Amino acid sequence: MPWLGFAAVGVGGGAGLLAASSWAGFFAGVAAAAASALVAWVATRPLQADLETLSTAARGLARELSSDPTSRNADTRKLAREVNELAEQTRKLSLAHDTLTAVLDRMPDGVWITSADGTIVRHNAALQELLYPMTTLTGQRPIAVLRSTQLQEAVVRACEAAEPARLEVPVEGLRPRTLAVDVVPLGKELGGSAAVFRDVSELRRLEKVRQDFVANVSHELATPITAIRGYAETLREGALRDPENAPQMVEIIHRQSERLSELVRDLLELSRLDAKEQKLQVEPVALAEVAARAAEAVRPKASSKGITLELSVPTELVAQADARGIEQVLLNLLDNAVKYTPRGGRVEVRGQTADGRCAVSVRDTGVGIEAKHLPRVFERFYRVDKGRSRDMGGTGLGLSIVKNLMTAMEGDVRVESIPGKGTTFTVTVPTQTG
Ligand code: ADP
């Protein structure tokens, strides 16, 4: 630990050296302080006190020299000037030390410094925070702190071969995280290494979400395309002249192409919402009218399944929302309610004021959703029962569109369900203002 040695020896005796008028010692002390200014943070706190003592002593000495009537010759005046300059340099060093300490202690990235043998000798507050609940870092080897042989080896290479490294280290425990680490050698003179840590967990999570999304989209598109191509080829190879099977194949091609266009429509809607391209027009919206329009759109499907569709939204319920957005939300919820309710069931739309907001719930007597799936149904492409959703013509995107629209309107959506009995989705939006 050469720099720690310097802090204790080079500067520590500054005042004493001056009192004894040992100029060589004084100059050596200041020169060593200058060389170490940039790594002052590495040194222990007493360095700061030493620099201040040195600066005060030098100023005192300069005053004494210039006022001493017995020594007013040119050499003494020159010496007094030099001592003054040194005092000024020492003050600057002290400031540099303070700045560096403040920067490192307040920076959001974690930093540690190791000695030449790879032991951690200093770290900043952010690193302590990143590695919480681990408390003792100083005096430890990297492997003992993060259990990563890769990081341990990187630190050793930085110390011994002056090789920098960049790597990612997983942190297990209560708060599993991924840390990106840059390890840099501190150079021959100082020995040792520094490492900078940044939490990249959220970045990696988003990358994974994006990759999964692309994989899901490709899969969802591939399924209908494969069916369309397969049946078209069969027809081309002769089935077209088969009056018994041809109409059925054409029907499948038509259904699958509808599925494709629904998927593309939902994807475009989501991407517009993501890009915040779609300008929401927030204005007073009579919820009874919007709910009635959404209900009319699903009524034919409900009737064909013998499902009773009931509306009970008071006319005075006026929300501050985007009319098209709220209609889309209710349409998606009603479409699902009808889709996942067996023949002869019942779907109700109720409106009321709750906690000063407008609340509209869509309740069905359908298949319900098990509790373990409830937190995930708003995720893109999440389906409780993949087969059932596809058979019903679902894209797996309806509820994520609902969630996005509600967020954009400063609204909220909740779900409650009892498997086998039914599901209730409730959306809330601000009430009309002004
Ligand atoms: P999908 O197009 O598959 O319906 P959604 O995003 O609209 O996709 O819904 C996600 C999943 O949530 C559905 O696949 C279904 O499993 C479940 N779900 C949604 N609404 C209901 C409901 N009213 N009753 C039962 N399950 C539902």
CSV table of C-alpha atoms and ligand atoms in Angstrom, one decimal:
chain,number,residue,atom,x,y,z
A,1,MET,CA,0.0,0.0,0.0
A,2,PRO,CA,2.5,2.7,-1.1
A,3,TRP,CA,0.1,5.6,-1.0
A,4,LEU,CA,-1.0,4.9,2.5
A,5,GLY,CA,2.7,4.8,3.6
A,6,PHE,CA,3.1,8.2,2.0
A,7,ALA,CA,0.2,9.7,3.8
A,8,ALA,CA,1.7,8.8,7.2
A,9,VAL,CA,5.4,9.5,6.5
A,10,GLY,CA,5.6,12.2,3.8
A,11,VAL,CA,3.2,14.7,5.2
A,12,GLY,CA,2.7,13.6,8.7
A,13,GLY,CA,5.8,15.3,10.1
A,14,GLY,CA,5.4,18.5,8.1
A,15,ALA,CA,5.1,21.0,11.0
A,16,GLY,CA,8.0,19.4,12.9
A,17,LEU,CA,10.2,19.6,9.8
A,18,LEU,CA,9.6,23.3,9.4
A,19,ALA,CA,10.2,24.1,13.0
A,20,ALA,CA,13.6,22.5,12.7
A,21,SER,CA,14.1,24.5,9.5
A,22,SER,CA,14.9,21.3,7.6
A,23,TRP,CA,14.1,22.7,4.1
A,24,ALA,CA,14.9,19.4,2.4
A,25,GLY,CA,12.3,17.6,4.5
A,26,PHE,CA,9.7,20.3,3.9
A,27,PHE,CA,10.2,20.3,0.1
A,28,ALA,CA,10.1,16.5,0.0
A,29,GLY,CA,6.8,16.6,1.9
A,30,VAL,CA,5.2,19.0,-0.5
A,31,ALA,CA,6.5,17.2,-3.6
A,32,ALA,CA,5.1,13.9,-2.3
A,33,ALA,CA,1.8,15.6,-1.6
A,34,ALA,CA,1.6,16.9,-5.2
A,35,ALA,CA,2.4,13.5,-6.7
A,36,SER,CA,-0.4,12.0,-4.7
A,37,ALA,CA,-3.1,14.7,-5.1
A,38,LEU,CA,-5.1,12.7,-7.6
A,39,VAL,CA,-5.2,9.7,-5.5
A,40,ALA,CA,-5.7,11.6,-2.3
A,41,TRP,CA,-9.1,10.0,-1.9
A,42,VAL,CA,-7.3,6.7,-1.6
A,43,ALA,CA,-5.4,7.9,1.4
A,44,THR,CA,-6.8,7.9,4.8
A,45,ARG,CA,-8.6,11.0,6.2
A,46,PRO,CA,-5.5,12.3,8.1
A,47,LEU,CA,-4.0,13.4,4.8
A,48,GLN,CA,-6.5,16.2,4.7
A,49,ALA,CA,-5.5,17.4,8.2
A,50,ASP,CA,-1.8,17.1,7.3
A,51,LEU,CA,-2.2,19.2,4.2
A,52,GLU,CA,-3.9,21.9,6.2
A,53,THR,CA,-1.2,21.8,8.9
A,54,LEU,CA,1.4,22.0,6.3
A,55,SER,CA,-0.2,25.0,4.6
A,56,THR,CA,-0.7,26.9,7.9
A,57,ALA,CA,2.9,26.2,8.9
A,58,ALA,CA,4.3,27.3,5.6
A,59,ARG,CA,2.4,30.6,5.7
A,60,GLY,CA,3.6,31.2,9.3
A,61,LEU,CA,7.2,30.6,8.3
A,62,ALA,CA,6.9,32.8,5.3
A,63,ARG,CA,5.6,35.7,7.5
A,64,GLU,CA,8.4,35.1,10.0
A,65,LEU,CA,11.1,35.2,7.4
A,66,SER,CA,9.9,38.4,5.7
A,67,SER,CA,9.5,40.2,9.0
A,68,ASP,CA,12.7,39.1,10.7
A,69,PRO,CA,14.9,42.2,10.7
A,70,THR,CA,18.1,40.1,11.0
A,71,SER,CA,17.6,38.2,7.8
A,72,ARG,CA,16.4,40.8,5.3
A,73,ASN,CA,18.7,39.9,2.6
A,74,ALA,CA,17.8,38.8,-1.0
A,75,ASP,CA,18.1,35.1,-0.3
A,76,THR,CA,15.7,35.2,2.6
A,77,ARG,CA,13.2,37.2,0.6
A,78,LYS,CA,13.4,34.7,-2.2
A,79,LEU,CA,13.0,31.9,0.3
A,80,ALA,CA,10.0,33.6,1.8
A,81,ARG,CA,8.4,33.9,-1.6
A,82,GLU,CA,9.0,30.2,-2.4
A,83,VAL,CA,7.6,29.2,1.0
A,84,ASN,CA,4.5,31.3,0.2
A,85,GLU,CA,4.1,29.6,-3.2
A,86,LEU,CA,4.4,26.2,-1.5
A,87,ALA,CA,1.8,27.2,1.0
A,88,GLU,CA,-0.5,28.2,-1.9
A,89,GLN,CA,0.2,24.8,-3.7
A,90,THR,CA,-0.6,23.0,-0.5
A,91,ARG,CA,-3.9,24.8,-0.2
A,92,LYS,CA,-4.8,23.8,-3.7
A,93,LEU,CA,-3.8,20.2,-3.0
A,94,SER,CA,-6.1,20.3,0.0
A,95,LEU,CA,-8.9,21.6,-2.2
A,96,ALA,CA,-8.2,18.9,-4.8
A,97,HIS,CA,-8.4,16.3,-2.1
A,98,ASP,CA,-11.7,17.7,-0.9
A,99,THR,CA,-13.2,17.8,-4.4
A,100,LEU,CA,-12.1,14.3,-5.2
A,101,THR,CA,-13.5,12.9,-2.0
A,102,ALA,CA,-16.8,14.7,-2.6
A,103,VAL,CA,-17.0,13.4,-6.2
A,104,LEU,CA,-16.3,9.8,-5.3
A,105,ASP,CA,-18.4,9.8,-2.2
A,106,ARG,CA,-21.4,11.3,-4.0
A,107,MET,CA,-21.2,9.6,-7.4
A,108,PRO,CA,-24.0,7.1,-8.2
A,109,ASP,CA,-21.5,4.3,-9.2
A,110,GLY,CA,-19.8,2.2,-6.7
A,111,VAL,CA,-16.0,2.4,-6.5
A,112,TRP,CA,-13.4,0.5,-4.6
A,113,ILE,CA,-9.6,0.7,-4.6
A,114,THR,CA,-7.4,-2.2,-3.9
A,115,SER,CA,-3.8,-2.3,-2.8
A,116,ALA,CA,-1.1,-4.0,-5.0
A,117,ASP,CA,-1.9,-7.3,-3.4
A,118,GLY,CA,-5.6,-7.0,-4.4
A,119,THR,CA,-7.0,-6.2,-1.0
A,120,ILE,CA,-9.8,-3.6,-0.8
A,121,VAL,CA,-8.4,-0.6,1.0
A,122,ARG,CA,-11.1,2.0,0.3
A,123,HIS,CA,-14.6,2.3,-1.2
A,124,ASN,CA,-17.3,4.9,-1.6
A,125,ALA,CA,-20.8,5.2,-0.1
A,126,ALA,CA,-22.5,4.1,-3.4
A,127,LEU,CA,-20.7,0.7,-3.3
A,128,GLN,CA,-21.8,0.1,0.2
A,129,GLU,CA,-25.4,0.8,-0.9
A,130,LEU,CA,-25.0,-1.5,-4.0
A,131,LEU,CA,-23.7,-4.4,-1.9
A,132,TYR,CA,-26.1,-3.9,1.0
A,133,PRO,CA,-26.4,-5.8,3.4
A,134,MET,CA,-22.7,-6.6,3.3
A,135,THR,CA,-21.0,-4.1,5.7
A,136,THR,CA,-17.3,-4.9,5.9
A,137,LEU,CA,-15.6,-4.4,2.6
A,138,THR,CA,-12.3,-2.8,3.6
A,139,GLY,CA,-9.6,-5.4,4.2
A,140,GLN,CA,-11.4,-8.1,2.1
A,141,ARG,CA,-10.4,-9.7,-1.1
A,142,PRO,CA,-12.8,-9.3,-4.0
A,143,ILE,CA,-13.7,-13.0,-4.1
A,144,ALA,CA,-14.9,-12.8,-0.4
A,145,VAL,CA,-17.2,-9.9,-1.2
A,146,LEU,CA,-18.8,-10.9,-4.5
A,147,ARG,CA,-17.9,-14.6,-4.9
A,148,SER,CA,-16.8,-14.2,-8.5
A,149,THR,CA,-13.6,-15.8,-9.5
A,150,GLN,CA,-13.7,-13.8,-12.8
A,151,LEU,CA,-13.7,-10.5,-10.8
A,152,GLN,CA,-11.0,-11.8,-8.5
A,153,GLU,CA,-8.8,-12.7,-11.5
A,154,ALA,CA,-9.5,-9.4,-13.2
A,155,VAL,CA,-8.3,-7.5,-10.1
A,156,VAL,CA,-5.1,-9.7,-9.9
A,157,ARG,CA,-4.4,-9.0,-13.6
A,158,ALA,CA,-4.9,-5.3,-13.1
A,159,CYS,CA,-2.5,-5.2,-10.1
A,160,GLU,CA,0.1,-7.6,-11.6
A,161,ALA,CA,0.0,-7.0,-15.3
A,162,ALA,CA,-1.7,-3.5,-15.5
A,163,GLU,CA,-4.5,-5.0,-17.6
A,164,PRO,CA,-7.9,-3.4,-17.5
A,165,ALA,CA,-11.1,-5.5,-17.7
A,166,ARG,CA,-14.8,-5.1,-18.1
A,167,LEU,CA,-17.2,-7.8,-16.9
A,168,GLU,CA,-20.6,-8.4,-15.4
A,169,VAL,CA,-21.1,-10.0,-12.0
A,170,PRO,CA,-24.3,-11.5,-10.7
A,171,VAL,CA,-25.1,-10.7,-7.1
A,172,GLU,CA,-27.3,-13.2,-5.4
A,173,GLY,CA,-29.3,-12.9,-2.2
A,174,LEU,CA,-32.5,-11.0,-1.2
A,175,ARG,CA,-32.0,-8.5,-4.0
A,176,PRO,CA,-30.5,-10.4,-7.0
A,177,ARG,CA,-28.8,-8.0,-9.3
A,178,THR,CA,-26.3,-7.8,-12.2
A,179,LEU,CA,-23.4,-5.4,-11.7
A,180,ALA,CA,-21.3,-4.1,-14.6
A,181,VAL,CA,-17.7,-3.7,-13.4
A,182,ASP,CA,-14.8,-1.9,-14.9
A,183,VAL,CA,-11.4,-2.8,-13.4
A,184,VAL,CA,-8.5,-0.5,-14.0
A,185,PRO,CA,-4.9,-0.6,-12.9
A,186,LEU,CA,-3.6,2.4,-10.9
A,187,GLY,CA,-0.2,2.3,-12.6
A,188,LYS,CA,3.3,1.2,-11.5
A,189,GLU,CA,4.0,4.0,-9.1
A,190,LEU,CA,0.9,3.4,-6.9
A,191,GLY,CA,0.3,-0.3,-7.7
A,192,GLY,CA,-3.1,-1.6,-7.0
A,193,SER,CA,-6.3,-1.2,-8.9
A,194,ALA,CA,-9.7,0.6,-8.9
A,195,ALA,CA,-13.0,-0.9,-9.9
A,196,VAL,CA,-16.2,1.0,-10.8
A,197,PHE,CA,-19.6,-0.8,-10.3
A,198,ARG,CA,-22.9,0.0,-11.9
A,199,ASP,CA,-26.2,-1.8,-11.4
A,200,VAL,CA,-27.4,-2.9,-14.8
A,201,SER,CA,-30.2,-5.2,-13.6
A,202,GLU,CA,-33.0,-3.0,-15.0
A,203,LEU,CA,-31.2,-2.7,-18.3
A,204,ARG,CA,-30.8,-6.4,-18.7
A,205,ARG,CA,-34.4,-7.0,-17.6
A,206,LEU,CA,-35.6,-4.7,-20.4
A,207,GLU,CA,-33.3,-6.3,-22.9
A,208,LYS,CA,-34.9,-9.7,-22.0
A,209,VAL,CA,-38.4,-8.3,-22.2
A,210,ARG,CA,-37.6,-6.9,-25.7
A,211,GLN,CA,-36.0,-10.2,-26.8
A,212,ASP,CA,-39.0,-12.2,-25.5
A,213,PHE,CA,-41.4,-9.8,-27.2
A,214,VAL,CA,-39.6,-10.2,-30.6
A,215,ALA,CA,-39.6,-14.0,-30.1
A,216,ASN,CA,-43.3,-14.0,-29.2
A,217,VAL,CA,-44.3,-11.7,-32.2
A,218,SER,CA,-42.4,-14.0,-34.6
A,219,HIS,CA,-44.0,-17.1,-33.1
A,220,GLU,CA,-47.5,-15.5,-33.2
A,221,LEU,CA,-47.0,-14.4,-36.8
A,222,ALA,CA,-45.5,-17.7,-37.9
A,223,THR,CA,-48.5,-19.8,-36.8
A,224,PRO,CA,-51.1,-18.3,-39.1
A,225,ILE,CA,-48.6,-17.8,-41.9
A,226,THR,CA,-47.7,-21.5,-41.8
A,227,ALA,CA,-51.4,-22.5,-41.9
A,228,ILE,CA,-52.2,-20.1,-44.8
A,229,ARG,CA,-49.2,-21.3,-46.8
A,230,GLY,CA,-49.9,-25.0,-46.1
A,231,TYR,CA,-53.5,-24.9,-47.2
A,232,ALA,CA,-52.8,-22.7,-50.2
A,233,GLU,CA,-50.2,-25.2,-51.4
A,234,THR,CA,-52.5,-28.1,-50.8
A,235,LEU,CA,-55.2,-26.3,-52.9
A,236,ARG,CA,-52.7,-25.5,-55.6
A,237,GLU,CA,-51.6,-29.1,-55.8
A,238,GLY,CA,-55.1,-30.4,-56.6
A,239,ALA,CA,-57.3,-29.9,-53.6
A,240,LEU,CA,-58.9,-27.0,-55.4
A,241,ARG,CA,-60.7,-29.5,-57.5
A,242,ASP,CA,-61.9,-31.4,-54.4
A,243,PRO,CA,-65.4,-30.0,-53.8
A,244,GLU,CA,-65.8,-31.6,-50.5
A,245,ASN,CA,-62.6,-30.3,-48.7
A,246,ALA,CA,-61.7,-27.1,-50.7
A,247,PRO,CA,-64.3,-24.8,-49.1
A,248,GLN,CA,-63.2,-25.8,-45.6
A,249,MET,CA,-59.5,-25.1,-46.6
A,250,VAL,CA,-60.5,-21.7,-48.0
A,251,GLU,CA,-62.4,-21.0,-44.8
A,252,ILE,CA,-59.3,-21.8,-42.7
A,253,ILE,CA,-57.2,-19.5,-44.9
A,254,HIS,CA,-59.7,-16.7,-44.4
A,255,ARG,CA,-59.8,-17.2,-40.6
A,256,GLN,CA,-56.0,-17.3,-40.3
A,257,SER,CA,-55.6,-14.2,-42.4
A,258,GLU,CA,-58.1,-12.4,-40.1
A,259,ARG,CA,-56.1,-13.5,-37.1
A,260,LEU,CA,-53.0,-12.1,-38.8
A,261,SER,CA,-54.6,-8.7,-39.4
A,262,GLU,CA,-55.9,-8.6,-35.8
A,263,LEU,CA,-52.4,-9.3,-34.5
A,264,VAL,CA,-50.9,-6.6,-36.7
A,265,ARG,CA,-53.6,-4.2,-35.6
A,266,ASP,CA,-53.0,-4.9,-31.9
A,267,LEU,CA,-49.2,-4.6,-32.4
A,268,LEU,CA,-49.6,-1.3,-34.1
A,269,GLU,CA,-51.8,0.0,-31.4
A,270,LEU,CA,-49.3,-1.1,-28.7
A,271,SER,CA,-46.4,0.5,-30.6
A,272,ARG,CA,-48.3,3.8,-31.0
A,273,LEU,CA,-49.0,3.8,-27.3
A,274,ASP,CA,-45.4,2.9,-26.5
A,275,ALA,CA,-44.1,5.7,-28.7
A,276,LYS,CA,-46.7,8.0,-27.2
A,277,GLU,CA,-47.5,8.9,-30.8
A,278,GLN,CA,-51.2,8.6,-30.3
A,279,LYS,CA,-52.3,11.9,-28.9
A,280,LEU,CA,-55.0,11.4,-26.3
A,281,GLN,CA,-57.7,13.9,-26.2
A,282,VAL,CA,-58.6,14.2,-22.6
A,283,GLU,CA,-62.1,15.8,-22.3
A,284,PRO,CA,-65.4,15.2,-20.4
A,285,VAL,CA,-66.7,11.8,-21.5
A,286,ALA,CA,-70.2,10.5,-20.7
A,287,LEU,CA,-69.4,6.9,-19.7
A,288,ALA,CA,-73.0,5.6,-20.3
A,289,GLU,CA,-72.7,6.5,-24.0
A,290,VAL,CA,-69.2,5.0,-24.4
A,291,ALA,CA,-70.2,1.8,-22.6
A,292,ALA,CA,-73.4,1.5,-24.7
A,293,ARG,CA,-71.3,1.7,-27.9
A,294,ALA,CA,-68.8,-0.9,-26.7
A,295,ALA,CA,-71.7,-3.2,-25.6
A,296,GLU,CA,-73.4,-2.9,-29.0
A,297,ALA,CA,-70.2,-4.0,-30.7
A,298,VAL,CA,-70.1,-7.3,-28.8
A,299,ARG,CA,-73.8,-7.9,-28.6
A,300,PRO,CA,-74.0,-10.1,-31.7
A,301,LYS,CA,-71.3,-12.4,-30.3
A,302,ALA,CA,-72.9,-12.5,-26.9
A,303,SER,CA,-76.3,-13.3,-28.4
A,304,SER,CA,-74.9,-16.1,-30.5
A,305,LYS,CA,-73.6,-17.7,-27.3
A,306,GLY,CA,-76.9,-17.0,-25.4
A,307,ILE,CA,-75.0,-14.7,-23.0
A,308,THR,CA,-77.1,-12.0,-21.3
A,309,LEU,CA,-75.4,-8.6,-21.6
A,310,GLU,CA,-76.5,-5.9,-19.0
A,311,LEU,CA,-75.6,-2.3,-18.8
A,312,SER,CA,-76.0,-0.1,-15.7
A,313,VAL,CA,-74.0,3.1,-16.1
A,314,PRO,CA,-75.6,6.3,-14.7
A,315,THR,CA,-75.9,9.1,-17.3
A,316,GLU,CA,-74.4,11.6,-14.8
A,317,LEU,CA,-71.1,9.6,-14.6
A,318,VAL,CA,-68.8,11.9,-16.6
A,319,ALA,CA,-65.1,11.1,-16.7
A,320,GLN,CA,-62.1,13.2,-17.7
A,321,ALA,CA,-60.7,10.9,-20.3
A,322,ASP,CA,-60.0,10.1,-24.0
A,323,ALA,CA,-63.4,8.9,-25.5
A,324,ARG,CA,-61.8,6.6,-28.1
A,325,GLY,CA,-59.3,5.2,-25.5
A,326,ILE,CA,-62.0,4.4,-22.9
A,327,GLU,CA,-64.2,2.8,-25.6
A,328,GLN,CA,-61.3,0.6,-26.7
A,329,VAL,CA,-60.7,-0.4,-23.1
A,330,LEU,CA,-64.3,-1.3,-22.5
A,331,LEU,CA,-64.5,-3.1,-25.8
A,332,ASN,CA,-61.4,-5.2,-25.0
A,333,LEU,CA,-62.8,-6.1,-21.6
A,334,LEU,CA,-66.3,-6.9,-22.9
A,335,ASP,CA,-64.8,-9.0,-25.8
A,336,ASN,CA,-62.8,-11.0,-23.2
A,337,ALA,CA,-65.8,-11.4,-20.9
A,338,VAL,CA,-67.9,-12.8,-23.8
A,339,LYS,CA,-65.0,-14.9,-25.0
A,340,TYR,CA,-64.3,-16.6,-21.7
A,341,THR,CA,-67.9,-17.0,-20.5
A,342,PRO,CA,-69.6,-20.3,-21.6
A,343,ARG,CA,-73.0,-20.4,-23.2
A,344,GLY,CA,-75.9,-19.1,-21.2
A,345,GLY,CA,-73.7,-17.0,-18.9
A,346,ARG,CA,-74.0,-13.3,-18.0
A,347,VAL,CA,-71.9,-10.2,-18.5
A,348,GLU,CA,-72.6,-6.9,-16.7
A,349,VAL,CA,-71.2,-3.4,-17.1
A,350,ARG,CA,-71.6,-1.2,-14.0
A,351,GLY,CA,-70.6,2.4,-13.5
A,352,GLN,CA,-70.3,4.3,-10.2
A,353,THR,CA,-68.2,6.9,-8.4
A,354,ALA,CA,-65.5,5.5,-6.1
A,355,ASP,CA,-63.1,7.7,-4.0
A,356,GLY,CA,-63.9,10.7,-6.1
A,357,ARG,CA,-63.1,8.8,-9.4
A,358,CYS,CA,-65.3,7.2,-12.0
A,359,ALA,CA,-65.2,3.4,-11.8
A,360,VAL,CA,-66.6,1.0,-14.5
A,361,SER,CA,-66.5,-2.7,-13.9
A,362,VAL,CA,-67.1,-5.5,-16.4
A,363,ARG,CA,-68.2,-8.6,-14.5
A,364,ASP,CA,-68.7,-12.0,-16.1
A,365,THR,CA,-69.8,-15.5,-14.9
A,366,GLY,CA,-67.1,-17.2,-17.0
A,367,VAL,CA,-64.2,-19.6,-16.5
A,368,GLY,CA,-62.4,-17.3,-14.1
A,369,ILE,CA,-58.6,-16.9,-13.6
A,370,GLU,CA,-56.5,-18.7,-10.9
A,371,ALA,CA,-54.9,-16.3,-8.4
A,372,LYS,CA,-51.4,-17.2,-9.5
A,373,HIS,CA,-52.1,-15.8,-13.0
A,374,LEU,CA,-53.8,-12.6,-12.0
A,375,PRO,CA,-50.6,-10.5,-11.6
A,376,ARG,CA,-49.4,-11.5,-15.1
A,377,VAL,CA,-52.5,-11.2,-17.3
A,378,PHE,CA,-51.6,-7.6,-18.3
A,379,GLU,CA,-48.3,-8.7,-19.7
A,380,ARG,CA,-47.9,-8.9,-23.5
A,381,PHE,CA,-48.8,-12.4,-24.9
A,382,TYR,CA,-49.5,-13.8,-21.4
A,383,ARG,CA,-52.3,-16.2,-21.7
A,384,VAL,CA,-53.7,-18.4,-18.9
A,385,ASP,CA,-54.7,-21.1,-21.4
A,386,LYS,CA,-52.8,-20.7,-24.7
A,387,GLY,CA,-55.0,-23.2,-26.6
A,388,ARG,CA,-58.3,-21.7,-25.4
A,389,SER,CA,-57.1,-18.1,-26.2
A,390,ARG,CA,-56.1,-19.1,-29.7
A,391,ASP,CA,-59.3,-21.0,-30.3
A,392,MET,CA,-61.2,-18.0,-29.3
A,393,GLY,CA,-59.2,-15.8,-31.7
A,394,GLY,CA,-57.3,-14.0,-29.0
A,395,THR,CA,-54.0,-12.3,-29.7
A,396,GLY,CA,-52.7,-12.2,-26.1
A,397,LEU,CA,-52.4,-8.4,-26.4
A,398,GLY,CA,-55.9,-7.1,-25.4
A,399,LEU,CA,-55.2,-6.6,-21.7
A,400,SER,CA,-51.8,-5.1,-22.2
A,401,ILE,CA,-53.4,-2.5,-24.5
A,402,VAL,CA,-56.0,-1.9,-21.7
A,403,LYS,CA,-53.2,-1.4,-19.2
A,404,ASN,CA,-51.3,1.0,-21.5
A,405,LEU,CA,-54.4,3.0,-22.3
A,406,MET,CA,-55.4,3.3,-18.7
A,407,THR,CA,-51.9,4.4,-17.7
A,408,ALA,CA,-51.9,7.0,-20.4
A,409,MET,CA,-55.2,8.4,-19.1
A,410,GLU,CA,-54.0,8.5,-15.5
A,411,GLY,CA,-56.4,5.7,-14.8
A,412,ASP,CA,-56.0,2.3,-13.4
A,413,VAL,CA,-57.3,-1.3,-14.0
A,414,ARG,CA,-57.8,-4.0,-11.4
A,415,VAL,CA,-58.9,-7.6,-11.7
A,416,GLU,CA,-60.6,-10.0,-9.3
A,417,SER,CA,-61.6,-13.5,-10.1
A,418,ILE,CA,-62.9,-16.8,-8.7
A,419,PRO,CA,-62.0,-19.7,-10.9
A,420,GLY,CA,-65.1,-21.4,-12.3
A,421,LYS,CA,-67.3,-18.6,-11.1
A,422,GLY,CA,-66.3,-15.5,-13.0
A,423,THR,CA,-64.1,-12.4,-13.3
A,424,THR,CA,-64.5,-8.7,-12.7
A,425,PHE,CA,-62.2,-6.1,-14.3
A,426,THR,CA,-62.6,-2.6,-12.9
A,427,VAL,CA,-61.2,0.5,-14.5
A,428,THR,CA,-61.0,3.9,-12.8
A,429,VAL,CA,-60.4,7.3,-14.4
A,430,PRO,CA,-60.5,10.9,-13.0
A,431,THR,CA,-63.9,12.5,-13.0
A,432,GLN,CA,-64.8,15.5,-15.1
A,433,THR,CA,-63.0,18.6,-14.1
A,434,GLY,CA,-64.3,22.2,-14.3
B,1,ADP,P1,-56.3,-12.8,-25.3
B,1,ADP,O1,-56.3,-12.2,-26.6
B,1,ADP,O2,-55.7,-14.1,-25.2
B,1,ADP,O3,-57.7,-12.8,-24.7
B,1,ADP,P2,-55.8,-10.7,-23.4
B,1,ADP,O4,-54.5,-9.9,-23.2
B,1,ADP,O5,-57.0,-10.0,-23.6
B,1,ADP,O6,-55.4,-11.8,-24.4
B,1,ADP,O7,-56.0,-11.6,-22.0
B,1,ADP,C1,-54.9,-12.3,-21.5
B,1,ADP,C2,-55.4,-13.6,-20.8
B,1,ADP,O8,-56.1,-13.3,-19.7
B,1,ADP,C3,-56.3,-14.4,-21.7
B,1,ADP,O9,-55.5,-15.3,-22.6
B,1,ADP,C4,-57.1,-15.2,-20.7
B,1,ADP,O10,-56.4,-16.3,-20.3
B,1,ADP,C5,-57.2,-14.2,-19.5
B,1,ADP,N1,-58.5,-13.5,-19.5
B,1,ADP,C6,-58.7,-12.2,-19.9
B,1,ADP,N2,-60.0,-11.9,-19.6
B,1,ADP,C7,-60.6,-12.9,-19.1
B,1,ADP,C8,-61.9,-13.2,-18.5
B,1,ADP,N3,-62.9,-12.2,-18.6
B,1,ADP,N4,-62.1,-14.4,-18.0
B,1,ADP,C9,-61.2,-15.3,-17.9
B,1,ADP,N5,-59.9,-15.1,-18.4
B,1,ADP,C10,-59.6,-14.0,-18.9
